[in-house]
Amino acid sequence: MKLTVSKSKNATLYYVQKSYRTESGKSSTRTVERLGSIEEVEARFGKENTMEAVQEYIKGLTKADKELRRDVAVKFSQSALVKKNEQRCFNGGYLFLQKVYHELGLDKICKKIEKKYKNEYDLDDILQMLLYTRVLYPGSKRSSLEDAKRFIERPKSDIHQVYRALSLLAKESDDIQAAVYRNSLKLGKRSDSVIYYDCTNYYFESEEESGLRQYGRSKESRPNPIVQMGLFTDKDGIPLAFCVNPGNTAETTTLKPPEDKLREKFGISKVVVCTDGGPASYENRLNDHVGERAFITVQSLKKLEGHLQDWAMQTTGWRLVDFKGKNGPELSEKEYDLTQLDPETHADDLFCRERWIKTTLSKTGEELSQRLIVTFSFKYRDYLRHTRGKQTARAESIIKRGAAGKLGKGQNDPKCFIKCESCTIDGEPAQYNSYSLNQEMIDQEARFDGFYGICTDLDDIAPEIIKVNGGRWIIEDCFRITKTDFEARPVFLQRDDRIKAHFLTCFLALILYKYLAKKINRGGQRFSPDEIIGTLQDMNFLAVNGEGYVPTYTRTDVTNNLHGSAGFRTDTQIVSKQRMKAIIAESKKSTKKDQKESV
């Protein structure tokens, strides 16, 4: 290693550089450390004999580097038995999650809570264990404690302390969410000018209703009590805040409380709230039609007044949406008649029309002015026709089997296309029910094929609104990760505070994963959750007594990007014990030395 000087018109800067050979054999150099300007160097090494002190420092770095690069010879005996109960395999994938954990200041948040409550257990140790195992080895709290023993750093807590910590985490949940948001701003600007909100539910193994566990409309149609979770994410899909409600809570009532929390605790007031049709009541729209807030929401065309439905499905007056315009999304000046267009030629095109409408709330008499944007796509039309064709085929099969029974109401239930007649043509009561296809219902549904409605109070051009609304998939992706990859369901806990803490750990684990994925998905590379989580799970090491740790995983593009994002490497042929200690210390560093955010 050597000292190099970079001179410019504005400043002279000092660096420590190292020569090395690339994988192709070419000679190159890289910066090991930036020492800074002469003032910074003198402040660090003293004003007397400054350069001599710098050279001594570089000699120390060179010596440590040589020690790191020395060959290690290890002897194994074919006759010696492995020590009984000696753990020899450890997981190091959690270190990359640990890096994000400390960058978000979660360790400092835990210390503040510990100081507040003066608890006798290590909350930081427990929270780390819960978050890392939720990503890598999802399971119950007891199994998580056992699985965490695979890590190079083993947990120090007992199971009874874990359950006590859950109650404490639930009590501080809102403040923890707000503190994590504030700390995340130090990692870069959040895309929170537009936020997405949606609800989902999680089922329990228990069949008893109690507290948050209530019977409601399950997304999986399971006959179990459920709990409802509402989630806010920013435009990048990184979670902002969440709320937990009883399973029988109406979605329309869940939006306002977390919005108030965002405004009061997070300081987020200038925002566009984007939702699907579930939480989009007129009261919620009116609530977001004040101050610096605005809304974009899905509008069911079936729920519009008759004259608006007729307008929305007129064949004339449609304009073409161009998402690849020179200055961003654009709308054509030319108007089209849908009946004059070739579906194959325009299969990938999107058309739209818009108008302002006024709605009067029946309860308060208040008026809400909003833009109704209707889109039409031939591809979406064909998709709906294909889906309904399969549903009607299933409905016919149900009728033939005599299995109609109780008719369904859901739009995805094929029984909604079956009608039941219980009287004769003379109007007399019939002894038996007669089931047949409800052609009137099928024709009614067919009217809306290809059409899609959006409502907003924004004045932005329609293509921009459509594009923002199209980003709602990112919150669905968050729910998919928590349910599938993090196995957040079924929920086994019974006490309400511990149920809330369970979802807090899932929420925080999702934030860790999202930031880690954002770091490594760069340079055109995009890795799926299965690839990232699977790689972290497989990053195991064989402990060699007296020497260090031998990686047993396969080096891939994912591992390369993980190491590049973290600033340390674990993929050398052997990692010395001293080097592993340095890596662990590096994984616990914050991006800011004086990160003072607190609960």
Tab-separated table of C-alpha atoms in Angstrom, residues 6-418:
chain	number	residue	atom	x	y	z
A	6	SER	CA	-4.753	14.063	-5.759
A	7	LYS	CA	-4.458	17.743	-6.601
A	8	SER	CA	-7.158	19.945	-8.091
A	9	LYS	CA	-7.890	23.664	-8.284
A	10	ASN	CA	-9.998	23.533	-5.150
A	11	ALA	CA	-8.180	21.093	-2.881
A	12	THR	CA	-5.377	18.584	-2.327
A	13	LEU	CA	-6.561	15.231	-1.034
A	14	TYR	CA	-4.615	12.268	0.380
A	15	TYR	CA	-5.527	8.601	-0.204
A	16	VAL	CA	-4.210	5.156	0.731
A	17	GLN	CA	-4.122	2.995	-2.393
A	18	LYS	CA	-3.364	-0.649	-3.047
A	19	SER	CA	-2.171	-2.416	-6.204
A	20	TYR	CA	-3.832	-5.701	-7.136
A	21	ARG	CA	-4.581	-7.970	-10.067
A	22	THR	CA	-8.086	-8.392	-11.455
A	23	GLU	CA	-9.673	-11.775	-12.163
A	24	SER	CA	-8.464	-11.449	-15.773
A	25	GLY	CA	-4.856	-10.941	-14.587
A	26	LYS	CA	-4.585	-7.221	-15.319
A	27	SER	CA	-2.797	-4.913	-12.884
A	28	SER	CA	-4.948	-2.260	-11.262
A	29	THR	CA	-5.216	-0.063	-8.165
A	30	ARG	CA	-8.015	0.727	-5.766
A	31	THR	CA	-8.499	3.204	-2.955
A	32	VAL	CA	-8.345	1.580	0.462
A	33	GLU	CA	-9.046	4.710	2.476
A	34	ARG	CA	-9.588	8.415	1.934
A	35	LEU	CA	-7.502	10.374	4.442
A	36	GLY	CA	-8.843	13.734	3.293
A	37	SER	CA	-7.315	17.201	3.046
A	38	ILE	CA	-4.095	18.215	4.813
A	39	GLU	CA	-6.154	19.776	7.592
A	40	GLU	CA	-8.008	16.478	8.136
A	41	VAL	CA	-4.731	14.535	8.039
A	42	GLU	CA	-3.098	16.830	10.581
A	43	ALA	CA	-6.164	16.677	12.825
A	44	ARG	CA	-5.972	12.884	12.792
A	45	PHE	CA	-2.196	12.265	12.918
A	46	GLY	CA	-0.954	15.463	14.572
A	47	LYS	CA	0.793	18.506	13.162
A	48	GLU	CA	4.299	17.330	14.087
A	49	ASN	CA	5.891	14.682	11.854
A	50	THR	CA	2.553	14.241	10.133
A	51	MET	CA	3.765	12.339	7.075
A	52	GLU	CA	5.918	10.003	9.200
A	53	ALA	CA	2.867	9.114	11.258
A	54	VAL	CA	0.884	8.547	8.072
A	55	GLN	CA	3.566	6.213	6.704
A	56	GLU	CA	3.573	4.227	9.967
A	57	TYR	CA	-0.171	3.906	9.693
A	58	ILE	CA	0.156	2.635	6.112
A	59	LYS	CA	2.800	0.106	7.227
A	60	GLY	CA	0.315	-1.218	9.771
A	61	LEU	CA	-2.345	-1.549	7.065
A	62	THR	CA	0.141	-3.360	4.821
A	63	LYS	CA	1.095	-5.763	7.599
A	64	ALA	CA	-2.556	-6.523	8.323
A	65	ASP	CA	-3.163	-7.029	4.599
A	66	LYS	CA	-0.279	-9.499	4.338
A	67	GLU	CA	-1.611	-11.396	7.328
A	68	LEU	CA	-4.964	-11.522	5.583
A	69	ARG	CA	-3.376	-12.920	2.415
A	70	ARG	CA	-1.168	-15.563	4.034
A	71	ASP	CA	-1.849	-19.179	3.139
A	72	VAL	CA	-3.377	-21.371	5.825
A	73	ALA	CA	-2.574	-25.078	6.129
A	74	VAL	CA	-5.028	-27.161	8.130
A	75	LYS	CA	-4.537	-30.786	9.139
A	76	PHE	CA	-7.403	-33.217	9.677
A	77	SER	CA	-7.189	-36.707	11.097
A	78	GLN	CA	-9.113	-39.563	9.513
A	79	SER	CA	-9.239	-41.432	12.832
A	80	ALA	CA	-10.081	-38.621	15.285
A	81	LEU	CA	-13.773	-38.315	16.093
A	82	VAL	CA	-15.602	-35.034	15.910
A	83	LYS	CA	-16.300	-33.701	19.408
A	84	LYS	CA	-19.734	-34.592	20.690
A	85	ASN	CA	-22.324	-31.748	20.505
A	86	GLU	CA	-19.770	-29.441	18.863
A	87	GLN	CA	-21.376	-27.088	16.342
A	88	ARG	CA	-19.194	-26.812	13.255
A	89	CYS	CA	-21.513	-25.227	10.670
A	90	PHE	CA	-22.683	-21.619	10.967
A	91	ASN	CA	-24.770	-19.272	8.821
A	92	GLY	CA	-23.281	-15.900	7.879
A	93	GLY	CA	-26.040	-14.676	5.562
A	94	TYR	CA	-27.640	-12.792	8.443
A	95	LEU	CA	-24.639	-10.409	8.466
A	96	PHE	CA	-26.023	-8.587	5.423
A	97	LEU	CA	-29.380	-8.106	7.136
A	98	GLN	CA	-27.479	-7.003	10.250
A	99	LYS	CA	-25.770	-4.300	8.201
A	100	VAL	CA	-29.150	-2.819	7.177
A	101	TYR	CA	-30.500	-3.257	10.730
A	102	HIS	CA	-27.784	-1.009	12.152
A	103	GLU	CA	-27.944	1.451	9.257
A	104	LEU	CA	-31.598	1.984	10.177
A	105	GLY	CA	-30.591	2.578	13.787
A	106	LEU	CA	-32.785	-0.190	15.192
A	107	ASP	CA	-30.127	-1.013	17.773
A	108	LYS	CA	-30.265	2.542	19.108
A	109	ILE	CA	-34.070	2.507	19.095
A	110	CYS	CA	-33.973	-0.626	21.279
A	111	LYS	CA	-31.483	0.960	23.671
A	112	LYS	CA	-33.800	3.950	24.130
A	113	ILE	CA	-36.723	1.659	24.892
A	114	GLU	CA	-34.616	-0.363	27.353
A	115	LYS	CA	-33.608	2.811	29.135
A	116	LYS	CA	-37.251	3.900	29.299
A	117	TYR	CA	-38.580	0.657	30.795
A	118	LYS	CA	-35.412	-0.566	32.563
A	119	ASN	CA	-36.058	-4.145	31.494
A	120	GLU	CA	-33.629	-6.863	32.503
A	121	TYR	CA	-33.291	-8.499	29.074
A	122	ASP	CA	-31.509	-7.440	25.879
A	123	LEU	CA	-34.289	-6.112	23.611
A	124	ASP	CA	-31.827	-5.459	20.789
A	125	ASP	CA	-30.599	-9.068	20.839
A	126	ILE	CA	-34.176	-10.385	20.794
A	127	LEU	CA	-35.357	-8.082	17.998
A	128	GLN	CA	-32.361	-8.989	15.824
A	129	MET	CA	-33.060	-12.676	16.365
A	130	LEU	CA	-36.754	-12.254	15.458
A	131	LEU	CA	-36.057	-10.229	12.298
A	132	TYR	CA	-33.205	-12.308	10.869
A	133	THR	CA	-34.994	-15.618	11.448
A	134	ARG	CA	-38.235	-14.211	9.997
A	135	VAL	CA	-36.364	-13.678	6.717
A	136	LEU	CA	-34.121	-16.763	6.783
A	137	TYR	CA	-35.924	-19.400	8.868
A	138	PRO	CA	-39.545	-18.302	9.411
A	139	GLY	CA	-41.379	-20.146	12.152
A	140	SER	CA	-42.703	-19.845	15.678
A	141	LYS	CA	-40.940	-17.751	18.301
A	142	ARG	CA	-39.582	-20.870	19.992
A	143	SER	CA	-38.281	-22.337	16.740
A	144	SER	CA	-36.796	-18.946	15.793
A	145	LEU	CA	-34.764	-18.953	18.996
A	146	GLU	CA	-33.436	-22.412	18.129
A	147	ASP	CA	-32.787	-21.545	14.475
A	148	ALA	CA	-30.856	-18.414	15.493
A	149	LYS	CA	-28.253	-20.720	17.055
A	150	ARG	CA	-27.097	-21.402	13.484
A	151	PHE	CA	-25.723	-17.859	13.287
A	152	ILE	CA	-22.076	-17.113	13.961
A	153	GLU	CA	-23.329	-14.885	16.794
A	154	ARG	CA	-25.685	-16.970	18.902
A	155	PRO	CA	-28.632	-15.325	20.738
A	156	LYS	CA	-28.284	-14.783	24.472
A	157	SER	CA	-31.960	-14.649	25.424
A	158	ASP	CA	-34.404	-17.219	26.786
A	159	ILE	CA	-37.876	-17.923	25.408
A	160	HIS	CA	-39.670	-16.298	28.370
A	161	GLN	CA	-37.691	-13.099	27.689
A	162	VAL	CA	-38.742	-13.252	24.022
A	163	TYR	CA	-42.428	-13.271	24.979
A	164	ARG	CA	-41.915	-10.403	27.415
A	165	ALA	CA	-40.173	-8.463	24.661
A	166	LEU	CA	-43.164	-8.991	22.347
A	167	SER	CA	-45.440	-7.161	24.785
A	168	LEU	CA	-42.962	-4.289	24.994
A	169	LEU	CA	-42.558	-4.067	21.220
A	170	ALA	CA	-46.344	-3.932	20.791
A	171	LYS	CA	-46.583	-1.063	23.275
A	172	GLU	CA	-43.935	0.961	21.390
A	173	SER	CA	-44.984	-0.123	17.883
A	174	ASP	CA	-46.114	3.280	16.538
A	175	ASP	CA	-43.035	5.068	17.834
A	176	ILE	CA	-40.726	2.380	16.459
A	177	GLN	CA	-42.297	2.753	13.000
A	178	ALA	CA	-41.871	6.542	13.110
A	179	ALA	CA	-38.255	6.300	14.322
A	180	VAL	CA	-37.331	3.802	11.592
A	181	TYR	CA	-38.843	6.138	8.987
A	182	ARG	CA	-36.817	9.105	10.260
A	183	ASN	CA	-33.632	7.037	10.315
A	184	SER	CA	-34.306	5.732	6.801
A	185	LEU	CA	-34.101	9.292	5.466
A	186	LYS	CA	-30.366	9.155	6.235
A	187	LEU	CA	-30.010	6.298	3.751
A	188	GLY	CA	-31.468	8.425	0.971
A	189	LYS	CA	-34.577	10.357	0.024
A	190	ARG	CA	-37.805	8.376	0.332
A	191	SER	CA	-40.244	8.363	-2.599
A	192	ASP	CA	-43.150	9.250	-0.328
A	193	SER	CA	-44.859	11.944	-2.376
A	194	VAL	CA	-47.100	9.089	-3.534
A	195	ILE	CA	-47.949	6.334	-1.060
A	196	TYR	CA	-49.903	3.131	-1.585
A	197	TYR	CA	-52.336	1.617	0.899
A	198	ASP	CA	-54.040	-1.746	0.945
A	199	CYS	CA	-55.396	-4.330	3.385
A	200	THR	CA	-55.038	-8.063	3.651
A	201	ASN	CA	-55.794	-10.637	6.312
A	202	TYR	CA	-53.986	-13.488	8.022
A	203	TYR	CA	-55.647	-16.551	9.466
A	204	PHE	CA	-55.118	-18.321	12.802
A	205	GLU	CA	-54.888	-22.001	13.640
A	206	SER	CA	-57.330	-21.407	16.483
A	207	GLU	CA	-61.070	-21.607	15.858
A	208	GLU	CA	-61.984	-19.388	18.800
A	209	GLU	CA	-62.820	-15.689	18.380
A	210	SER	CA	-61.157	-13.303	20.810
A	211	GLY	CA	-59.885	-9.724	20.615
A	212	LEU	CA	-58.229	-9.208	17.242
A	213	ARG	CA	-59.091	-12.750	16.171
A	214	GLN	CA	-62.489	-12.408	14.556
A	215	TYR	CA	-64.372	-14.165	11.779
A	216	GLY	CA	-64.426	-12.106	8.604
A	217	ARG	CA	-64.110	-12.426	4.863
A	218	SER	CA	-60.872	-14.357	4.420
A	219	LYS	CA	-58.724	-13.789	1.320
A	220	GLU	CA	-58.068	-17.546	1.287
A	221	SER	CA	-61.729	-18.423	2.027
A	222	ARG	CA	-60.644	-20.349	5.127
A	223	PRO	CA	-63.095	-21.053	7.961
A	224	ASN	CA	-60.750	-19.606	10.587
A	225	PRO	CA	-60.674	-16.380	12.582
A	226	ILE	CA	-58.574	-13.718	10.875
A	227	VAL	CA	-56.765	-10.509	11.717
A	228	GLN	CA	-56.566	-7.611	9.269
A	229	MET	CA	-53.382	-5.743	8.402
A	230	GLY	CA	-53.300	-2.387	6.604
A	231	LEU	CA	-50.000	-1.358	5.021
A	232	PHE	CA	-48.561	1.863	3.608
A	233	THR	CA	-45.605	1.718	1.222
A	234	ASP	CA	-43.752	4.422	-0.648
A	235	LYS	CA	-43.436	4.509	-4.430
A	236	ASP	CA	-40.369	2.207	-4.292
A	237	GLY	CA	-42.301	-0.465	-2.399
A	238	ILE	CA	-40.493	0.136	0.904
A	239	PRO	CA	-42.964	-0.079	3.821
A	240	LEU	CA	-43.826	3.118	5.688
A	241	ALA	CA	-46.313	2.116	8.368
A	242	PHE	CA	-48.867	-0.542	9.205
A	243	CYS	CA	-51.914	-1.075	11.389
A	244	VAL	CA	-53.609	-4.183	12.773
A	245	ASN	CA	-57.398	-4.471	13.130
A	246	PRO	CA	-59.892	-7.180	14.086
A	247	GLY	CA	-60.721	-9.539	11.237
A	248	ASN	CA	-64.319	-8.319	10.954
A	249	THR	CA	-63.342	-4.660	10.420
A	250	ALA	CA	-64.615	-2.988	7.236
A	251	GLU	CA	-61.724	-1.897	4.980
A	252	THR	CA	-63.226	1.562	4.528
A	253	THR	CA	-62.735	2.325	8.253
A	254	THR	CA	-59.057	1.326	8.330
A	255	LEU	CA	-57.545	4.112	6.208
A	256	LYS	CA	-57.987	7.251	8.308
A	257	PRO	CA	-56.243	6.189	11.587
A	258	PRO	CA	-52.899	5.252	9.956
A	259	GLU	CA	-53.111	8.380	7.783
A	260	ASP	CA	-53.397	10.455	10.947
A	261	LYS	CA	-50.373	8.596	12.322
A	262	LEU	CA	-48.347	9.441	9.207
A	263	ARG	CA	-49.196	13.098	9.616
A	264	GLU	CA	-48.648	13.372	13.370
A	265	LYS	CA	-45.720	11.010	14.028
A	266	PHE	CA	-43.993	10.849	10.645
A	267	GLY	CA	-44.509	14.430	9.540
A	268	ILE	CA	-45.876	13.301	6.156
A	269	SER	CA	-48.677	15.644	5.136
A	270	LYS	CA	-48.082	16.522	1.469
A	271	VAL	CA	-48.955	13.217	-0.137
A	272	VAL	CA	-51.050	11.453	-2.771
A	273	VAL	CA	-52.766	8.362	-1.328
A	274	CYS	CA	-53.312	5.611	-3.895
A	275	THR	CA	-55.669	2.723	-3.048
A	276	ASP	CA	-57.744	0.034	-4.686
A	277	GLY	CA	-61.534	0.011	-4.519
A	278	GLY	CA	-61.724	-1.618	-1.062
A	279	PRO	CA	-60.838	1.351	1.206
A	280	ALA	CA	-62.039	3.922	-1.347
A	281	SER	CA	-65.260	5.164	0.245
A	282	TYR	CA	-66.425	8.684	-0.592
A	283	GLU	CA	-65.753	9.653	3.043
A	284	ASN	CA	-62.104	8.592	2.706
A	285	ARG	CA	-61.774	10.447	-0.590
A	286	LEU	CA	-63.197	13.581	1.000
A	287	ASN	CA	-60.766	13.163	3.918
A	288	ASP	CA	-57.860	13.155	1.437
A	289	HIS	CA	-59.290	16.084	-0.518
A	290	VAL	CA	-57.993	18.665	1.973
A	291	GLY	CA	-54.806	20.639	2.443
A	292	GLU	CA	-51.843	19.158	0.626
A	293	ARG	CA	-53.323	15.658	0.416
A	294	ALA	CA	-54.873	14.123	-2.689
A	295	PHE	CA	-56.138	10.726	-3.762
A	296	ILE	CA	-56.029	8.260	-6.622
A	297	THR	CA	-58.338	5.287	-6.284
A	298	VAL	CA	-59.853	2.491	-8.308
A	299	GLN	CA	-63.509	3.135	-9.174
A	300	SER	CA	-65.837	0.220	-9.830
A	301	LEU	CA	-67.806	1.077	-12.966
A	302	LYS	CA	-70.584	-1.222	-11.801
A	303	LYS	CA	-71.228	1.066	-8.824
A	304	LEU	CA	-71.578	4.245	-10.912
A	305	GLU	CA	-74.933	5.815	-11.670
A	306	GLY	CA	-76.591	4.644	-14.866
A	307	HIS	CA	-75.829	7.745	-16.951
A	308	LEU	CA	-72.142	7.599	-15.938
A	309	GLN	CA	-71.981	3.921	-16.874
A	310	ASP	CA	-73.425	4.741	-20.288
A	311	TRP	CA	-70.872	7.531	-20.744
A	312	ALA	CA	-67.958	5.321	-19.609
A	313	MET	CA	-68.772	2.624	-22.190
A	314	GLN	CA	-69.486	4.800	-25.197
A	315	THR	CA	-67.504	3.626	-28.210
A	316	THR	CA	-66.508	7.118	-29.425
A	317	GLY	CA	-64.267	9.832	-27.978
A	318	TRP	CA	-61.336	7.645	-26.881
A	319	ARG	CA	-57.734	8.892	-26.954
A	320	LEU	CA	-54.573	6.797	-27.154
A	321	VAL	CA	-52.208	6.707	-24.138
A	322	ASP	CA	-48.484	6.775	-24.983
A	323	PHE	CA	-46.271	5.888	-21.999
A	324	LYS	CA	-43.082	6.270	-24.092
A	325	GLY	CA	-43.482	9.899	-25.136
A	326	LYS	CA	-40.453	12.167	-25.447
A	327	ASN	CA	-41.469	14.174	-22.394
A	328	GLY	CA	-43.052	11.339	-20.451
A	329	PRO	CA	-46.536	9.816	-20.732
A	330	GLU	CA	-48.682	11.574	-23.340
A	331	LEU	CA	-52.248	11.560	-24.638
A	332	SER	CA	-53.017	11.692	-28.358
A	333	GLU	CA	-54.989	14.575	-29.793
A	334	LYS	CA	-56.842	12.248	-32.162
A	335	GLU	CA	-60.050	10.620	-30.920
A	336	TYR	CA	-60.905	7.010	-31.774
A	337	ASP	CA	-64.046	4.922	-32.194
A	338	LEU	CA	-63.456	1.538	-30.568
A	339	THR	CA	-65.768	-0.224	-33.020
A	340	GLN	CA	-63.565	0.932	-35.939
A	341	LEU	CA	-60.317	-0.472	-34.489
A	342	ASP	CA	-58.703	-3.837	-35.230
A	343	PRO	CA	-58.264	-5.696	-31.887
A	344	GLU	CA	-55.125	-7.490	-33.085
A	345	THR	CA	-53.429	-4.308	-34.332
A	346	HIS	CA	-54.231	-2.444	-31.105
A	347	ALA	CA	-53.883	-5.395	-28.710
A	348	ASP	CA	-51.140	-3.673	-26.693
A	349	ASP	CA	-52.631	-0.168	-26.803
A	350	LEU	CA	-54.466	1.576	-23.990
A	351	PHE	CA	-57.219	4.107	-24.603
A	352	CYS	CA	-58.806	6.484	-22.120
A	353	ARG	CA	-61.442	9.159	-21.669
A	354	GLU	CA	-62.178	11.404	-18.701
A	355	ARG	CA	-64.618	13.846	-17.167
A	356	TRP	CA	-65.286	15.590	-13.860
A	357	ILE	CA	-68.138	14.325	-11.732
A	358	LYS	CA	-69.760	15.559	-8.520
A	359	THR	CA	-70.878	13.297	-5.718
A	360	THR	CA	-72.968	14.328	-2.715
A	361	LEU	CA	-72.435	12.397	0.521
A	362	SER	CA	-75.782	11.208	1.826
A	363	LYS	CA	-74.764	11.448	5.497
A	364	THR	CA	-73.365	14.988	5.572
A	365	GLY	CA	-74.546	16.543	2.315
A	366	GLU	CA	-70.965	17.517	1.413
A	367	GLU	CA	-70.010	17.603	-2.262
A	368	LEU	CA	-66.922	15.928	-3.714
A	369	SER	CA	-65.596	16.898	-7.144
A	370	GLN	CA	-63.381	14.270	-8.743
A	371	ARG	CA	-62.114	13.211	-12.146
A	372	LEU	CA	-63.373	9.944	-13.531
A	373	ILE	CA	-60.766	8.394	-15.836
A	374	VAL	CA	-61.891	5.325	-17.760
A	375	THR	CA	-59.457	3.145	-19.707
A	376	PHE	CA	-60.064	0.457	-22.294
A	377	SER	CA	-57.756	-2.319	-23.461
A	378	PHE	CA	-58.481	-5.065	-25.978
A	379	LYS	CA	-56.034	-7.346	-24.158
A	380	TYR	CA	-57.826	-6.732	-20.844
A	381	ARG	CA	-61.167	-7.370	-22.578
A	382	ASP	CA	-59.960	-10.715	-23.927
A	383	TYR	CA	-58.561	-11.656	-20.512
A	384	LEU	CA	-61.913	-11.002	-18.797
A	385	ARG	CA	-63.792	-12.914	-21.488
A	386	HIS	CA	-61.432	-15.873	-21.130
A	387	THR	CA	-61.759	-15.845	-17.330
A	388	ARG	CA	-65.557	-15.650	-17.424
A	389	GLY	CA	-65.646	-18.420	-20.023
A	390	LYS	CA	-63.847	-20.717	-17.578
A	391	GLN	CA	-66.190	-19.638	-14.775
A	392	THR	CA	-69.328	-20.372	-16.798
A	393	ALA	CA	-67.884	-23.763	-17.784
A	394	ARG	CA	-67.347	-24.544	-14.108
A	395	ALA	CA	-70.859	-23.285	-13.318
A	396	GLU	CA	-72.327	-25.657	-15.935
A	397	SER	CA	-70.328	-28.513	-14.453
A	398	ILE	CA	-71.646	-27.687	-10.968
A	399	ILE	CA	-75.233	-27.704	-12.258
A	400	LYS	CA	-74.749	-31.051	-14.012
A	401	ARG	CA	-73.300	-32.593	-10.834
A	402	GLY	CA	-76.201	-31.252	-8.787
A	403	ALA	CA	-73.766	-29.478	-6.480
A	404	ALA	CA	-75.074	-25.916	-6.740
A	405	GLY	CA	-76.288	-25.755	-3.139
A	406	LYS	CA	-75.933	-22.273	-1.672
A	407	LEU	CA	-75.247	-19.774	-4.455
A	408	GLY	CA	-72.146	-17.618	-4.344
A	409	LYS	CA	-71.850	-13.848	-4.390
A	410	GLY	CA	-68.132	-13.268	-4.998
A	411	GLN	CA	-67.045	-12.216	-8.481
A	412	ASN	CA	-64.532	-15.090	-8.621
A	413	ASP	CA	-67.075	-17.678	-7.520
A	414	PRO	CA	-68.542	-19.546	-10.534
A	415	LYS	CA	-71.794	-20.011	-8.582
A	416	CYS	CA	-72.541	-16.307	-9.069
A	417	PHE	CA	-73.513	-17.244	-12.643
A	418	ILE	CA	-76.090	-19.797	-11.460
